[in-house]
């Protein structure tokens, strides 16, 4: 039965309100996360070049260690949202607790690996003799905060599944403020140097984890959900997250290949690449906010057995993704001459980056579709397909990117390969969305 024009407009307005209510706070929380590293860099940078270099090396290792477990947020969001849609809040929170217990187990395992291997890991990244001691110190202390950060990921997934993205924003802001104050006090006030920065960040991370746990535990008591670890539930959370782990590792491999190829092109190219990659990551935050809304909304509709609502929400979010991509692309084109001087005064680096930035701008509508459909399929719990699609994308991207130094074109060709990568992702995700096979209703998939 075809909807009347007035009904279609009302449906679109309802979806718009839901998307904005979830996406805007989610964007704020996403942007707050990288500010932790920026604050640490600003404070440690005044201690000396060796200390800052040590922080840079340790931060790469820590970011990688945490980012590979981002499935704790994604998988938990989808599972909790389904149960919310089914009207079973007790089971929703119970599912979330399983994810939090899994986060604690994984975080403990990571600590057991990082503490003894810290010198070897730092050496693997080629740290200089002067920077290595600082990197090891920062890495070993900061590793103690990894379980907290994984708990933050899982708890964020719980709240997103409960259709709450405001609380993660508030916690992120509080954590950012606490991190800055603690870092300044311990580094300069207590004269602890780089160790003080690491301890300040660890304390802020555990404070964030405690704030999240307080909110989740309050909900558990309200709805009579058990807080004890459940082996079967933890195992189910791990199984749901495993395909998303494959997806994340494949994406990390793509980014590592791109950086390695840029390094082979020359110093100016790799410098320009790092500038462009930082902008690309910032643009991704805006698009990822819509994807997060998609995870929560689609999971809820499918849990409520509302296939029509899920399809309509998917269609509307794709329209949002395209519009956001066009707007971001135009913003990049307009701001190119203003953006580059913020990062470099080297005219060679600027000239190298300018045409590559144009490629980034043209790809943004494609990125908008990719991020939204990625979020829709995550919300549907379609992890195995996402893993397979990302492996196909990696297989398509790697040979093209690796041939860039041979066939020429420099950094612009490399970012042409990145655009090809996003196009392959778009096609694989669009085919899945169009097939309707992702639509599996019920409290569990």
GROMACS .gro file of C-alpha atoms in nm:
model
  445
    1UNK     CA    1   0.000   0.000   0.000
    2UNK     CA    2   0.146   0.336  -0.107
    3UNK     CA    3   0.173   0.610   0.153
    4UNK     CA    4  -0.003   0.941   0.092
    5UNK     CA    5   0.230   1.243   0.044
    6UNK     CA    6   0.131   1.384   0.384
    7UNK     CA    7   0.207   1.049   0.553
    8UNK     CA    8   0.545   1.028   0.377
    9UNK     CA    9   0.635   1.377   0.497
   10UNK     CA   10   0.533   1.291   0.853
   11UNK     CA   11   0.742   0.972   0.839
   12UNK     CA   12   1.045   1.162   0.709
   13UNK     CA   13   1.011   1.424   0.983
   14UNK     CA   14   0.990   1.150   1.247
   15UNK     CA   15   1.304   0.982   1.116
   16UNK     CA   16   1.480   1.318   1.092
   17UNK     CA   17   1.406   1.392   1.458
   18UNK     CA   18   1.537   1.050   1.563
   19UNK     CA   19   1.854   1.084   1.355
   20UNK     CA   20   1.933   1.434   1.483
   21UNK     CA   21   1.860   1.341   1.845
   22UNK     CA   22   2.109   1.053   1.830
   23UNK     CA   23   2.367   1.175   1.578
   24UNK     CA   24   2.445   1.522   1.717
   25UNK     CA   25   2.548   1.408   2.068
   26UNK     CA   26   2.728   1.109   1.913
   27UNK     CA   27   2.935   1.346   1.697
   28UNK     CA   28   3.032   1.548   2.004
   29UNK     CA   29   3.147   1.234   2.187
   30UNK     CA   30   3.345   1.113   1.885
   31UNK     CA   31   3.528   1.445   1.850
   32UNK     CA   32   3.610   1.450   2.223
   33UNK     CA   33   3.804   1.122   2.202
   34UNK     CA   34   4.104   1.240   1.993
   35UNK     CA   35   4.127   1.552   2.207
   36UNK     CA   36   4.278   1.334   2.483
   37UNK     CA   37   4.589   1.276   2.271
   38UNK     CA   38   4.599   1.642   2.164
   39UNK     CA   39   4.603   1.757   2.527
   40UNK     CA   40   4.877   1.509   2.615
   41UNK     CA   41   5.078   1.624   2.312
   42UNK     CA   42   5.042   1.992   2.402
   43UNK     CA   43   5.154   1.936   2.761
   44UNK     CA   44   5.437   1.690   2.691
   45UNK     CA   45   5.558   1.894   2.394
   46UNK     CA   46   5.692   2.155   2.638
   47UNK     CA   47   5.905   1.892   2.813
   48UNK     CA   48   6.121   1.826   2.508
   49UNK     CA   49   6.140   1.671   2.163
   50UNK     CA   50   6.241   1.325   2.290
   51UNK     CA   51   5.943   1.313   2.527
   52UNK     CA   52   5.704   1.419   2.251
   53UNK     CA   53   5.849   1.159   2.015
   54UNK     CA   54   5.807   0.895   2.285
   55UNK     CA   55   5.443   0.996   2.331
   56UNK     CA   56   5.383   0.974   1.955
   57UNK     CA   57   5.514   0.617   1.939
   58UNK     CA   58   5.328   0.502   2.249
   59UNK     CA   59   5.005   0.667   2.130
   60UNK     CA   60   5.012   0.473   1.802
   61UNK     CA   61   5.041   0.144   1.994
   62UNK     CA   62   4.771   0.238   2.246
   63UNK     CA   63   4.530   0.364   1.979
   64UNK     CA   64   4.573   0.043   1.784
   65UNK     CA   65   4.524  -0.172   2.095
   66UNK     CA   66   4.193   0.001   2.173
   67UNK     CA   67   4.060   0.056   1.820
   68UNK     CA   68   4.071  -0.312   1.724
   69UNK     CA   69   3.816  -0.374   1.999
   70UNK     CA   70   3.571  -0.109   1.879
   71UNK     CA   71   3.332  -0.399   1.810
   72UNK     CA   72   3.254  -0.386   2.183
   73UNK     CA   73   3.055  -0.070   2.109
   74UNK     CA   74   2.914  -0.171   1.771
   75UNK     CA   75   2.799  -0.524   1.853
   76UNK     CA   76   2.660  -0.420   2.191
   77UNK     CA   77   2.462  -0.133   2.037
   78UNK     CA   78   2.290  -0.367   1.790
   79UNK     CA   79   2.214  -0.640   2.043
   80UNK     CA   80   2.080  -0.401   2.308
   81UNK     CA   81   1.872  -0.202   2.055
   82UNK     CA   82   1.700  -0.520   1.935
   83UNK     CA   83   1.588  -0.605   2.285
   84UNK     CA   84   1.475  -0.248   2.342
   85UNK     CA   85   1.262  -0.277   2.028
   86UNK     CA   86   1.121  -0.605   2.158
   87UNK     CA   87   1.022  -0.427   2.481
   88UNK     CA   88   1.251  -0.635   2.707
   89UNK     CA   89   1.468  -0.381   2.888
   90UNK     CA   90   1.585  -0.636   3.143
   91UNK     CA   91   1.732  -0.855   2.869
   92UNK     CA   92   1.874  -0.547   2.696
   93UNK     CA   93   2.074  -0.444   3.001
   94UNK     CA   94   2.171  -0.805   3.071
   95UNK     CA   95   2.313  -0.819   2.718
   96UNK     CA   96   2.501  -0.498   2.787
   97UNK     CA   97   2.651  -0.639   3.108
   98UNK     CA   98   2.784  -0.937   2.911
   99UNK     CA   99   2.960  -0.693   2.679
  100UNK     CA  100   3.109  -0.505   2.974
  101UNK     CA  101   3.241  -0.826   3.132
  102UNK     CA  102   3.394  -0.919   2.796
  103UNK     CA  103   3.560  -0.577   2.784
  104UNK     CA  104   3.718  -0.632   3.126
  105UNK     CA  105   3.849  -0.975   3.023
  106UNK     CA  106   3.997  -0.845   2.698
  107UNK     CA  107   4.149  -0.542   2.872
  108UNK     CA  108   4.319  -0.763   3.130
  109UNK     CA  109   4.459  -0.981   2.851
  110UNK     CA  110   4.597  -0.676   2.669
  111UNK     CA  111   4.773  -0.557   2.986
  112UNK     CA  112   4.932  -0.901   3.026
  113UNK     CA  113   5.074  -0.869   2.674
  114UNK     CA  114   5.176  -0.502   2.671
  115UNK     CA  115   5.359  -0.474   3.005
  116UNK     CA  116   5.635  -0.730   2.935
  117UNK     CA  117   5.655  -0.657   2.562
  118UNK     CA  118   5.657  -0.275   2.583
  119UNK     CA  119   6.031  -0.235   2.499
  120UNK     CA  120   6.003  -0.473   2.202
  121UNK     CA  121   5.690  -0.300   2.070
  122UNK     CA  122   5.852   0.041   2.094
  123UNK     CA  123   6.162  -0.089   1.919
  124UNK     CA  124   5.945  -0.240   1.645
  125UNK     CA  125   5.821   0.108   1.555
  126UNK     CA  126   6.178   0.230   1.520
  127UNK     CA  127   6.201   0.455   1.827
  128UNK     CA  128   6.533   0.638   1.865
  129UNK     CA  129   6.756   0.572   2.165
  130UNK     CA  130   6.652   0.902   2.320
  131UNK     CA  131   6.276   0.859   2.264
  132UNK     CA  132   6.247   0.488   2.349
  133UNK     CA  133   6.268   0.519   2.732
  134UNK     CA  134   5.992   0.778   2.735
  135UNK     CA  135   5.777   0.569   2.500
  136UNK     CA  136   5.818   0.259   2.720
  137UNK     CA  137   5.733   0.454   3.036
  138UNK     CA  138   5.421   0.608   2.883
  139UNK     CA  139   5.310   0.280   2.725
  140UNK     CA  140   5.345   0.071   3.040
  141UNK     CA  141   5.158   0.316   3.261
  142UNK     CA  142   4.888   0.393   3.004
  143UNK     CA  143   4.829   0.022   2.944
  144UNK     CA  144   4.668   0.014   3.290
  145UNK     CA  145   4.390   0.229   3.147
  146UNK     CA  146   4.309  -0.005   2.855
  147UNK     CA  147   4.047  -0.209   3.048
  148UNK     CA  148   3.878   0.119   3.139
  149UNK     CA  149   3.871   0.232   2.777
  150UNK     CA  150   3.724  -0.101   2.667
  151UNK     CA  151   3.459  -0.072   2.940
  152UNK     CA  152   3.385   0.278   2.805
  153UNK     CA  153   3.339   0.129   2.456
  154UNK     CA  154   3.104  -0.145   2.578
  155UNK     CA  155   2.908   0.091   2.805
  156UNK     CA  156   2.874   0.341   2.523
  157UNK     CA  157   2.728   0.060   2.314
  158UNK     CA  158   2.478  -0.018   2.590
  159UNK     CA  159   2.358   0.342   2.611
  160UNK     CA  160   2.343   0.385   2.234
  161UNK     CA  161   2.132   0.069   2.217
  162UNK     CA  162   1.906   0.225   2.479
  163UNK     CA  163   1.876   0.524   2.238
  164UNK     CA  164   2.086   0.746   2.467
  165UNK     CA  165   2.380   0.926   2.305
  166UNK     CA  166   2.369   1.225   2.539
  167UNK     CA  167   2.520   1.050   2.840
  168UNK     CA  168   2.832   0.939   2.645
  169UNK     CA  169   2.875   1.301   2.534
  170UNK     CA  170   2.857   1.432   2.891
  171UNK     CA  171   3.101   1.167   3.014
  172UNK     CA  172   3.340   1.241   2.727
  173UNK     CA  173   3.338   1.614   2.807
  174UNK     CA  174   3.397   1.548   3.178
  175UNK     CA  175   3.677   1.304   3.093
  176UNK     CA  176   3.842   1.557   2.863
  177UNK     CA  177   3.837   1.828   3.129
  178UNK     CA  178   3.964   1.592   3.400
  179UNK     CA  179   4.238   1.462   3.171
  180UNK     CA  180   4.367   1.812   3.100
  181UNK     CA  181   4.365   1.916   3.466
  182UNK     CA  182   4.530   1.595   3.587
  183UNK     CA  183   4.795   1.606   3.316
  184UNK     CA  184   4.891   1.965   3.393
  185UNK     CA  185   4.895   1.902   3.768
  186UNK     CA  186   5.098   1.581   3.759
  187UNK     CA  187   5.341   1.685   3.483
  188UNK     CA  188   5.421   2.034   3.609
  189UNK     CA  189   5.279   2.056   3.962
  190UNK     CA  190   5.410   1.719   4.082
  191UNK     CA  191   5.705   1.729   3.839
  192UNK     CA  192   5.643   1.371   3.721
  193UNK     CA  193   5.721   1.441   3.356
  194UNK     CA  194   5.584   1.205   3.093
  195UNK     CA  195   5.488   0.953   3.363
  196UNK     CA  196   5.259   1.216   3.515
  197UNK     CA  197   5.082   1.260   3.184
  198UNK     CA  198   5.028   0.886   3.155
  199UNK     CA  199   4.895   0.859   3.512
  200UNK     CA  200   4.664   1.156   3.457
  201UNK     CA  201   4.515   0.992   3.148
  202UNK     CA  202   4.475   0.656   3.325
  203UNK     CA  203   4.292   0.820   3.617
  204UNK     CA  204   4.062   1.010   3.377
  205UNK     CA  205   3.990   0.689   3.183
  206UNK     CA  206   3.896   0.494   3.494
  207UNK     CA  207   3.684   0.788   3.607
  208UNK     CA  208   3.494   0.773   3.276
  209UNK     CA  209   3.451   0.396   3.313
  210UNK     CA  210   3.317   0.443   3.666
  211UNK     CA  211   3.067   0.707   3.546
  212UNK     CA  212   2.940   0.476   3.272
  213UNK     CA  213   2.917   0.180   3.508
  214UNK     CA  214   2.716   0.385   3.755
  215UNK     CA  215   2.458   0.465   3.485
  216UNK     CA  216   2.440   0.105   3.362
  217UNK     CA  217   2.422  -0.042   3.712
  218UNK     CA  218   2.143   0.198   3.803
  219UNK     CA  219   1.948   0.076   3.500
  220UNK     CA  220   2.021  -0.285   3.591
  221UNK     CA  221   1.880  -0.241   3.941
  222UNK     CA  222   1.575  -0.059   3.806
  223UNK     CA  223   1.488  -0.340   3.566
  224UNK     CA  224   1.603  -0.634   3.779
  225UNK     CA  225   1.889  -0.738   3.549
  226UNK     CA  226   2.165  -0.957   3.693
  227UNK     CA  227   2.510  -0.805   3.731
  228UNK     CA  228   2.700  -1.132   3.762
  229UNK     CA  229   2.909  -1.257   3.468
  230UNK     CA  230   2.731  -1.511   3.249
  231UNK     CA  231   2.964  -1.742   3.057
  232UNK     CA  232   2.715  -1.811   2.780
  233UNK     CA  233   2.633  -1.443   2.740
  234UNK     CA  234   2.998  -1.339   2.733
  235UNK     CA  235   3.067  -1.608   2.473
  236UNK     CA  236   2.773  -1.485   2.263
  237UNK     CA  237   2.905  -1.128   2.281
  238UNK     CA  238   3.247  -1.246   2.166
  239UNK     CA  239   3.095  -1.443   1.878
  240UNK     CA  240   2.889  -1.143   1.766
  241UNK     CA  241   3.196  -0.922   1.781
  242UNK     CA  242   3.440  -1.154   1.602
  243UNK     CA  243   3.325  -1.065   1.246
  244UNK     CA  244   3.343  -0.695   1.332
  245UNK     CA  245   3.697  -0.751   1.458
  246UNK     CA  246   3.786  -0.894   1.116
  247UNK     CA  247   3.626  -0.590   0.955
  248UNK     CA  248   3.822  -0.349   1.175
  249UNK     CA  249   4.155  -0.526   1.121
  250UNK     CA  250   4.098  -0.521   0.744
  251UNK     CA  251   4.031  -0.147   0.756
  252UNK     CA  252   4.344  -0.090   0.966
  253UNK     CA  253   4.543  -0.290   0.709
  254UNK     CA  254   4.414  -0.061   0.432
  255UNK     CA  255   4.524   0.250   0.621
  256UNK     CA  256   4.865   0.098   0.699
  257UNK     CA  257   4.918   0.006   0.332
  258UNK     CA  258   4.825   0.359   0.226
  259UNK     CA  259   5.076   0.510   0.471
  260UNK     CA  260   5.348   0.267   0.363
  261UNK     CA  261   5.293   0.355  -0.004
  262UNK     CA  262   5.300   0.727   0.075
  263UNK     CA  263   5.632   0.677   0.255
  264UNK     CA  264   5.776   0.518  -0.059
  265UNK     CA  265   5.674   0.822  -0.264
  266UNK     CA  266   5.897   1.059  -0.067
  267UNK     CA  267   5.908   1.284   0.239
  268UNK     CA  268   5.682   1.552   0.091
  269UNK     CA  269   5.424   1.292  -0.010
  270UNK     CA  270   5.412   1.118   0.328
  271UNK     CA  271   5.391   1.455   0.507
  272UNK     CA  272   5.102   1.560   0.282
  273UNK     CA  273   4.942   1.218   0.329
  274UNK     CA  274   4.944   1.255   0.708
  275UNK     CA  275   4.779   1.596   0.682
  276UNK     CA  276   4.511   1.464   0.446
  277UNK     CA  277   4.455   1.154   0.660
  278UNK     CA  278   4.393   1.372   0.965
  279UNK     CA  279   4.129   1.567   0.771
  280UNK     CA  280   3.978   1.245   0.634
  281UNK     CA  281   3.948   1.112   0.990
  282UNK     CA  282   3.777   1.431   1.106
  283UNK     CA  283   3.526   1.411   0.820
  284UNK     CA  284   3.468   1.048   0.912
  285UNK     CA  285   3.356   1.154   1.261
  286UNK     CA  286   3.070   1.358   1.113
  287UNK     CA  287   2.956   1.070   0.892
  288UNK     CA  288   3.009   0.811   1.165
  289UNK     CA  289   2.768   1.001   1.389
  290UNK     CA  290   2.488   0.927   1.139
  291UNK     CA  291   2.605   0.564   1.127
  292UNK     CA  292   2.580   0.539   1.507
  293UNK     CA  293   2.224   0.669   1.489
  294UNK     CA  294   2.161   0.402   1.225
  295UNK     CA  295   2.290   0.125   1.450
  296UNK     CA  296   2.055   0.222   1.732
  297UNK     CA  297   1.748   0.297   1.519
  298UNK     CA  298   1.769  -0.006   1.290
  299UNK     CA  299   1.829  -0.244   1.580
  300UNK     CA  300   1.523  -0.109   1.759
  301UNK     CA  301   1.296  -0.140   1.453
  302UNK     CA  302   1.407  -0.496   1.383
  303UNK     CA  303   1.362  -0.592   1.748
  304UNK     CA  304   1.007  -0.457   1.726
  305UNK     CA  305   0.943  -0.667   1.408
  306UNK     CA  306   0.888  -0.344   1.212
  307UNK     CA  307   1.044  -0.423   0.873
  308UNK     CA  308   0.873  -0.130   0.704
  309UNK     CA  309   1.008   0.112   0.963
  310UNK     CA  310   1.359  -0.036   0.922
  311UNK     CA  311   1.349   0.006   0.543
  312UNK     CA  312   1.216   0.362   0.565
  313UNK     CA  313   1.476   0.456   0.826
  314UNK     CA  314   1.751   0.305   0.611
  315UNK     CA  315   1.637   0.501   0.307
  316UNK     CA  316   1.618   0.828   0.500
  317UNK     CA  317   1.961   0.779   0.657
  318UNK     CA  318   2.115   0.714   0.315
  319UNK     CA  319   1.968   1.047   0.202
  320UNK     CA  320   2.127   1.209   0.508
  321UNK     CA  321   2.460   1.043   0.426
  322UNK     CA  322   2.458   1.171   0.068
  323UNK     CA  323   2.362   1.524   0.174
  324UNK     CA  324   2.626   1.530   0.447
  325UNK     CA  325   2.886   1.397   0.203
  326UNK     CA  326   2.808   1.667  -0.054
  327UNK     CA  327   2.825   1.939   0.213
  328UNK     CA  328   3.156   1.809   0.351
  329UNK     CA  329   3.300   1.776   0.000
  330UNK     CA  330   3.215   2.137  -0.082
  331UNK     CA  331   3.362   2.247   0.252
  332UNK     CA  332   3.690   2.071   0.170
  333UNK     CA  333   3.708   2.234  -0.174
  334UNK     CA  334   3.642   2.581  -0.035
  335UNK     CA  335   3.877   2.549   0.265
  336UNK     CA  336   4.174   2.384   0.091
  337UNK     CA  337   4.382   2.702   0.066
  338UNK     CA  338   4.308   2.786   0.431
  339UNK     CA  339   4.345   2.436   0.573
  340UNK     CA  340   4.695   2.345   0.456
  341UNK     CA  341   4.884   2.645   0.609
  342UNK     CA  342   4.763   2.530   0.952
  343UNK     CA  343   4.982   2.221   0.919
  344UNK     CA  344   5.277   2.320   0.702
  345UNK     CA  345   5.461   2.615   0.550
  346UNK     CA  346   5.645   2.391   0.302
  347UNK     CA  347   5.529   2.488  -0.048
  348UNK     CA  348   5.620   2.143  -0.187
  349UNK     CA  349   5.399   1.969   0.068
  350UNK     CA  350   5.116   2.212  -0.008
  351UNK     CA  351   5.145   2.158  -0.383
  352UNK     CA  352   5.145   1.780  -0.329
  353UNK     CA  353   4.840   1.788  -0.103
  354UNK     CA  354   4.616   2.022  -0.305
  355UNK     CA  355   4.514   1.784  -0.590
  356UNK     CA  356   4.487   1.491  -0.349
  357UNK     CA  357   4.252   1.696  -0.131
  358UNK     CA  358   4.031   1.747  -0.436
  359UNK     CA  359   4.008   1.368  -0.466
  360UNK     CA  360   3.907   1.350  -0.100
  361UNK     CA  361   3.638   1.613  -0.158
  362UNK     CA  362   3.490   1.430  -0.457
  363UNK     CA  363   3.473   1.104  -0.262
  364UNK     CA  364   3.273   1.242   0.032
  365UNK     CA  365   2.923   1.158  -0.104
  366UNK     CA  366   3.047   0.800  -0.155
  367UNK     CA  367   3.181   0.801   0.201
  368UNK     CA  368   2.844   0.925   0.325
  369UNK     CA  369   2.665   0.625   0.172
  370UNK     CA  370   2.932   0.385   0.302
  371UNK     CA  371   2.922   0.504   0.661
  372UNK     CA  372   2.542   0.501   0.677
  373UNK     CA  373   2.499   0.155   0.524
  374UNK     CA  374   2.779   0.026   0.745
  375UNK     CA  375   2.583   0.150   1.046
  376UNK     CA  376   2.256   0.004   0.916
  377UNK     CA  377   2.406  -0.342   0.869
  378UNK     CA  378   2.578  -0.324   1.208
  379UNK     CA  379   2.246  -0.234   1.366
  380UNK     CA  380   2.097  -0.537   1.193
  381UNK     CA  381   2.370  -0.759   1.339
  382UNK     CA  382   2.496  -0.845   0.991
  383UNK     CA  383   2.858  -0.876   1.104
  384UNK     CA  384   2.961  -1.179   0.894
  385UNK     CA  385   2.865  -1.000   0.572
  386UNK     CA  386   3.051  -0.685   0.681
  387UNK     CA  387   3.363  -0.891   0.750
  388UNK     CA  388   3.349  -1.060   0.409
  389UNK     CA  389   3.280  -0.732   0.230
  390UNK     CA  390   3.579  -0.564   0.396
  391UNK     CA  391   3.809  -0.853   0.302
  392UNK     CA  392   3.695  -0.814  -0.060
  393UNK     CA  393   3.765  -0.441  -0.034
  394UNK     CA  394   4.115  -0.505   0.104
  395UNK     CA  395   4.185  -0.751  -0.180
  396UNK     CA  396   4.076  -0.489  -0.437
  397UNK     CA  397   4.265  -0.201  -0.278
  398UNK     CA  398   4.603  -0.356  -0.196
  399UNK     CA  399   4.731  -0.433  -0.550
  400UNK     CA  400   4.612  -0.099  -0.689
  401UNK     CA  401   4.773   0.099  -0.405
  402UNK     CA  402   5.100  -0.097  -0.420
  403UNK     CA  403   5.132  -0.024  -0.793
  404UNK     CA  404   5.105   0.354  -0.744
  405UNK     CA  405   5.485   0.407  -0.710
  406UNK     CA  406   5.537   0.202  -1.029
  407UNK     CA  407   5.283   0.373  -1.253
  408UNK     CA  408   5.320   0.724  -1.113
  409UNK     CA  409   5.065   0.989  -1.025
  410UNK     CA  410   5.205   1.035  -0.676
  411UNK     CA  411   4.981   1.109  -0.380
  412UNK     CA  412   4.682   1.199  -0.596
  413UNK     CA  413   4.689   0.847  -0.745
  414UNK     CA  414   4.714   0.698  -0.397
  415UNK     CA  415   4.404   0.887  -0.287
  416UNK     CA  416   4.242   0.778  -0.612
  417UNK     CA  417   4.305   0.424  -0.487
  418UNK     CA  418   4.147   0.521  -0.154
  419UNK     CA  419   3.843   0.649  -0.345
  420UNK     CA  420   3.831   0.319  -0.532
  421UNK     CA  421   3.839   0.142  -0.197
  422UNK     CA  422   3.540   0.342  -0.073
  423UNK     CA  423   3.357   0.277  -0.401
  424UNK     CA  424   3.405  -0.098  -0.362
  425UNK     CA  425   3.274  -0.072  -0.007
  426UNK     CA  426   2.974   0.126  -0.129
  427UNK     CA  427   2.889  -0.135  -0.393
  428UNK     CA  428   2.916  -0.430  -0.155
  429UNK     CA  429   2.705  -0.254   0.110
  430UNK     CA  430   2.448  -0.127  -0.141
  431UNK     CA  431   2.399  -0.475  -0.286
  432UNK     CA  432   2.338  -0.613   0.062
  433UNK     CA  433   2.099  -0.334   0.158
  434UNK     CA  434   1.907  -0.371  -0.169
  435UNK     CA  435   1.873  -0.749  -0.126
  436UNK     CA  436   1.689  -0.714   0.206
  437UNK     CA  437   1.873  -1.015   0.349
  438UNK     CA  438   1.991  -0.802   0.639
  439UNK     CA  439   1.633  -0.769   0.762
  440UNK     CA  440   1.605  -1.034   1.034
  441UNK     CA  441   1.348  -0.941   1.298
  442UNK     CA  442   1.316  -1.042   1.660
  443UNK     CA  443   1.490  -0.980   1.994
  444UNK     CA  444   1.793  -1.177   1.874
  445UNK     CA  445   1.932  -1.232   1.526
   0.00000   0.00000   0.00000
